[in-house]
Coordinates of C-alpha atoms in Angstrom, one line a residue:
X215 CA 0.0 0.0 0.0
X216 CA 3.1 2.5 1.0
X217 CA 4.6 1.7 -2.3
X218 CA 1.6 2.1 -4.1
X219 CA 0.5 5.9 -2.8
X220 CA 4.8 6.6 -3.6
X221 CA 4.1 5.8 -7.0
X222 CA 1.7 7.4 -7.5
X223 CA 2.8 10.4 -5.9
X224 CA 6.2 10.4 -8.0
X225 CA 3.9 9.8 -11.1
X226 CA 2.3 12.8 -10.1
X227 CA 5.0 15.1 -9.6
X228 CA 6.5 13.8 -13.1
X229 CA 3.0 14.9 -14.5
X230 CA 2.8 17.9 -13.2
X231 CA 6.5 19.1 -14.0
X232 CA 6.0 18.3 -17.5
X233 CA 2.4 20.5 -17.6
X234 CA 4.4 23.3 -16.3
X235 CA 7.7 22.6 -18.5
X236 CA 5.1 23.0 -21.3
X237 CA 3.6 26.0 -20.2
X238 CA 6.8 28.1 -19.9
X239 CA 7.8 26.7 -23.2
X240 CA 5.1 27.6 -24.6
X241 CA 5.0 30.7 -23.7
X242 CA 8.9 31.5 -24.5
X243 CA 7.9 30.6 -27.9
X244 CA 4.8 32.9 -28.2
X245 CA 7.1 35.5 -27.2
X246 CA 9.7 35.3 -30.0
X247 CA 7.5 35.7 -32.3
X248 CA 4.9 38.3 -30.7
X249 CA 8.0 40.4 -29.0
X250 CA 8.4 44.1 -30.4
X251 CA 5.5 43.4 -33.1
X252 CA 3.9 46.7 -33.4
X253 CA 1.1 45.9 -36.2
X254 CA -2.3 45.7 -34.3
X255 CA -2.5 42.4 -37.3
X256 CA -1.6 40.2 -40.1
X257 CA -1.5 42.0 -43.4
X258 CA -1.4 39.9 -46.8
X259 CA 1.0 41.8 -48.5
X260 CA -0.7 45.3 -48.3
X261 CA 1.2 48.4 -48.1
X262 CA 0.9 49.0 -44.2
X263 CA 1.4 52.8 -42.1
X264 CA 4.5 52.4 -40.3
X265 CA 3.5 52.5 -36.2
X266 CA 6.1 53.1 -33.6
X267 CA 10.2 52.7 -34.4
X268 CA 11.0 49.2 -33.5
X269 CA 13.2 49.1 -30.2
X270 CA 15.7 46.6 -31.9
X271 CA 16.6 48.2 -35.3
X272 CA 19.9 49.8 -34.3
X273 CA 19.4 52.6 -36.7
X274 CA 19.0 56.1 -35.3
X275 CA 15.7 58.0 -36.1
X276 CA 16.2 60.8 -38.6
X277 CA 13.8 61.5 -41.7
X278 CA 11.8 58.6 -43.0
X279 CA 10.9 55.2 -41.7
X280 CA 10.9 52.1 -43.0
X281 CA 9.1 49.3 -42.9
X282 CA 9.7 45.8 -43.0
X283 CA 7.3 42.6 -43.8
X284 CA 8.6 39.7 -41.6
X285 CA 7.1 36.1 -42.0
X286 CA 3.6 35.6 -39.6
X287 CA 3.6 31.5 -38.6
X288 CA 0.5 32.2 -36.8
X289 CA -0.9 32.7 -40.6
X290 CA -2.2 29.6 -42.8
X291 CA -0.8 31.0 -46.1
X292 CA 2.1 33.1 -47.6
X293 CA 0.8 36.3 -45.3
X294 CA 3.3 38.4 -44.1
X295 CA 3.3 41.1 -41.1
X296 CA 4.7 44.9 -41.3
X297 CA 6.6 46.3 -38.6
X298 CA 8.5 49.2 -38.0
X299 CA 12.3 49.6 -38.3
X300 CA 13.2 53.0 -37.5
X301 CA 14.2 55.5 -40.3
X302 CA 17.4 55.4 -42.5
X303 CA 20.2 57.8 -41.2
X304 CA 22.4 58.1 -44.5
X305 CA 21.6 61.6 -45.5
X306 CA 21.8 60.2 -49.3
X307 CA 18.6 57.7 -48.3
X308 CA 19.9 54.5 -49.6
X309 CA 16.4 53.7 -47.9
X310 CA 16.2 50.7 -50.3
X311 CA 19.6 48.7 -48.9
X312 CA 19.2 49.8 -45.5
X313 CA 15.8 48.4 -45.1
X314 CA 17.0 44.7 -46.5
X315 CA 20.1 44.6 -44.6
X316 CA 17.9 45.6 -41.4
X317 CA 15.1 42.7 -42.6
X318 CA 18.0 40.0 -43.3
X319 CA 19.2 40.7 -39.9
X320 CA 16.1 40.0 -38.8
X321 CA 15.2 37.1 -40.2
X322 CA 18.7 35.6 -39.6
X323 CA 17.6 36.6 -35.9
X324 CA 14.5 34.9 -36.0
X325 CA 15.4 32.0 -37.8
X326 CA 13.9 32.2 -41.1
X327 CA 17.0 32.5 -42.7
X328 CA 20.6 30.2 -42.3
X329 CA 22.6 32.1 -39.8
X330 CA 25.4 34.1 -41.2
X331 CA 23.1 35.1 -44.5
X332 CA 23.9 39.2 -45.2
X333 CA 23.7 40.9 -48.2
X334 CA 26.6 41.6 -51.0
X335 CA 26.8 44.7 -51.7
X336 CA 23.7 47.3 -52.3
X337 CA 20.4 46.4 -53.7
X338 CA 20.3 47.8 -57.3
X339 CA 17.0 48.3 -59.2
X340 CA 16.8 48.6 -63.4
X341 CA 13.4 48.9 -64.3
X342 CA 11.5 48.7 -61.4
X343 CA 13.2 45.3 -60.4
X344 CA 15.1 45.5 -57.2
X345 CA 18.0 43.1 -57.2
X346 CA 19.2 42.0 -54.0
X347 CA 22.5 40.0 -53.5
X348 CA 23.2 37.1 -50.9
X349 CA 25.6 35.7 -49.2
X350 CA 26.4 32.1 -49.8
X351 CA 25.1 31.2 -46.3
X352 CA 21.2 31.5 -47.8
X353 CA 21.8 28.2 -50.0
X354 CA 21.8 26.5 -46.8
X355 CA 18.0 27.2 -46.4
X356 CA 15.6 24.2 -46.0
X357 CA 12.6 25.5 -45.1
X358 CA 8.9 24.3 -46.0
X359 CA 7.3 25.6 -49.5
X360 CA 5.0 27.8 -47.2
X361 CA 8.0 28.9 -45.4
X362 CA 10.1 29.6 -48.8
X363 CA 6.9 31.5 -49.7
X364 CA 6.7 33.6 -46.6
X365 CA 10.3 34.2 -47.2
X366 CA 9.7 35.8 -50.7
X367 CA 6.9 37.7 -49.9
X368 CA 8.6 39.3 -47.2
X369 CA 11.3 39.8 -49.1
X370 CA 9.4 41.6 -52.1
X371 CA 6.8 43.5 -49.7
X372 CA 10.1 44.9 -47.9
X373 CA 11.6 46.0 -51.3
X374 CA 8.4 47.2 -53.2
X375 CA 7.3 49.6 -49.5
X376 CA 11.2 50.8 -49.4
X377 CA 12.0 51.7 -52.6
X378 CA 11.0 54.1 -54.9
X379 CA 9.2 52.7 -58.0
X380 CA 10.0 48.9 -57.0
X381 CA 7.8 46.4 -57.9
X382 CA 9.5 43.5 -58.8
X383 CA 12.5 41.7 -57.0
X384 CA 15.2 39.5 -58.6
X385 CA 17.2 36.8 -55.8
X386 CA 20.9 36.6 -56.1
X387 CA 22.8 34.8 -54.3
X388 CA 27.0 36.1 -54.9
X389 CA 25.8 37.8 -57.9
X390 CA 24.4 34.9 -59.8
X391 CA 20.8 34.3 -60.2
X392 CA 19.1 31.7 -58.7
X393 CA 16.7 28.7 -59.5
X394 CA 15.0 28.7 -56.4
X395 CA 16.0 28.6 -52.3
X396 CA 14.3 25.7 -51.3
X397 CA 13.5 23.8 -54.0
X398 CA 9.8 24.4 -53.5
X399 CA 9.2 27.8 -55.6
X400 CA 10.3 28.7 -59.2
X401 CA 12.3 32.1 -58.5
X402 CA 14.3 32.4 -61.9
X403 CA 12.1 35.4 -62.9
X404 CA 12.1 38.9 -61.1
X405 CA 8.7 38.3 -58.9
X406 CA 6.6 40.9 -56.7
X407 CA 4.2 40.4 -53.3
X408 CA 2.0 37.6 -53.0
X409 CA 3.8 35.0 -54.9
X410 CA 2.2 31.8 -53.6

């Protein structure tokens, strides 16, 4: 009988560590992905009004904001969220380059992209296609086709709200263009928002 009620009171214990082991991870991972989001909610590639300067951007506040589209897991499709980035600080306003090098960061950060992955150089646009060049580290990315997807859209929202007349986006990766990043979407053509 004494071994019996210790049994089942070490059974207990177990049980209930693990409830609470899930609850704080739980909620550690709601928090990386809600933390410092300043939309009130999902956006599907809409142009969206820049709220508050994000906390995290690292770039000083001067004359215009920027906005970034990150990927939204919480969202059952290709959806993106905007949030705001602070404002470029070069006088000349390469608003375009600042704006991807502060997304890449941020989605090396949150784990959307292979860690390491920064951009070569400064995006350059030729009629109204915005070509952005990668590190090597991006070939290294394996996500899901819904996760390659959020990556593009979030990608060519960023680039189409940052720079002026952008409305297309071209993927290179060490100046070479590239096929596709996961193997899941067909990215050998310049491609705007919503590409599903």
């Amino acid at each position: 009988m004494k071994n019996r009620f210790l049994g089942c009171l070490i059974l207990f214990v177990i049980g209930a560590g693990l409830v609470v082991g899930a609850y704080f991870a739980g909620n550690a991972f709601g928090r990386k992905y809600s933390a410092e989001i300043t939309a009130d909610k999902p956006r599907a590639m809409e142009p969206a009004k820049p709220s508050a300067p994000g906390k995290d951007s690292g770039v000083p506040l001067s004359r215009g904001k920027i906005t970034l589209y990150i990927p939204d897991e919480k969202q059952g499709e290709a959806a993106v969220r905007s949030v705001s980035a602070g404002s470029p600080d070069d006088p000349a306003g390469d608003k375009l380059t600042q704006s991807m090098v502060l997304l890449v960061k941020r989605l090396v950060r949150d784990g959307n992209l292979p860690p390491d992955t920064r951009l070569v150089g400064k995006v350059r646009v030729k009629n109204s296609v915005a070509s952005i060049d990668f590190s090597e580290e991006i070939r290294s990315f394996s996500g899901s086709t819904l996760e390659e997807a959020q990556l593009a859209n979030s990608l060519a929202s960023t680039a189409v709200a940052n720079g002026e007349g952008v409305q297309k986006i071209r993927i290179l990766v060490c100046g070479s263009r590239v096929e596709t990043l996961g193997g899941h979407l067909d990215l050998s053509e310049p491609f705007g928002p919503d590409l599903q």
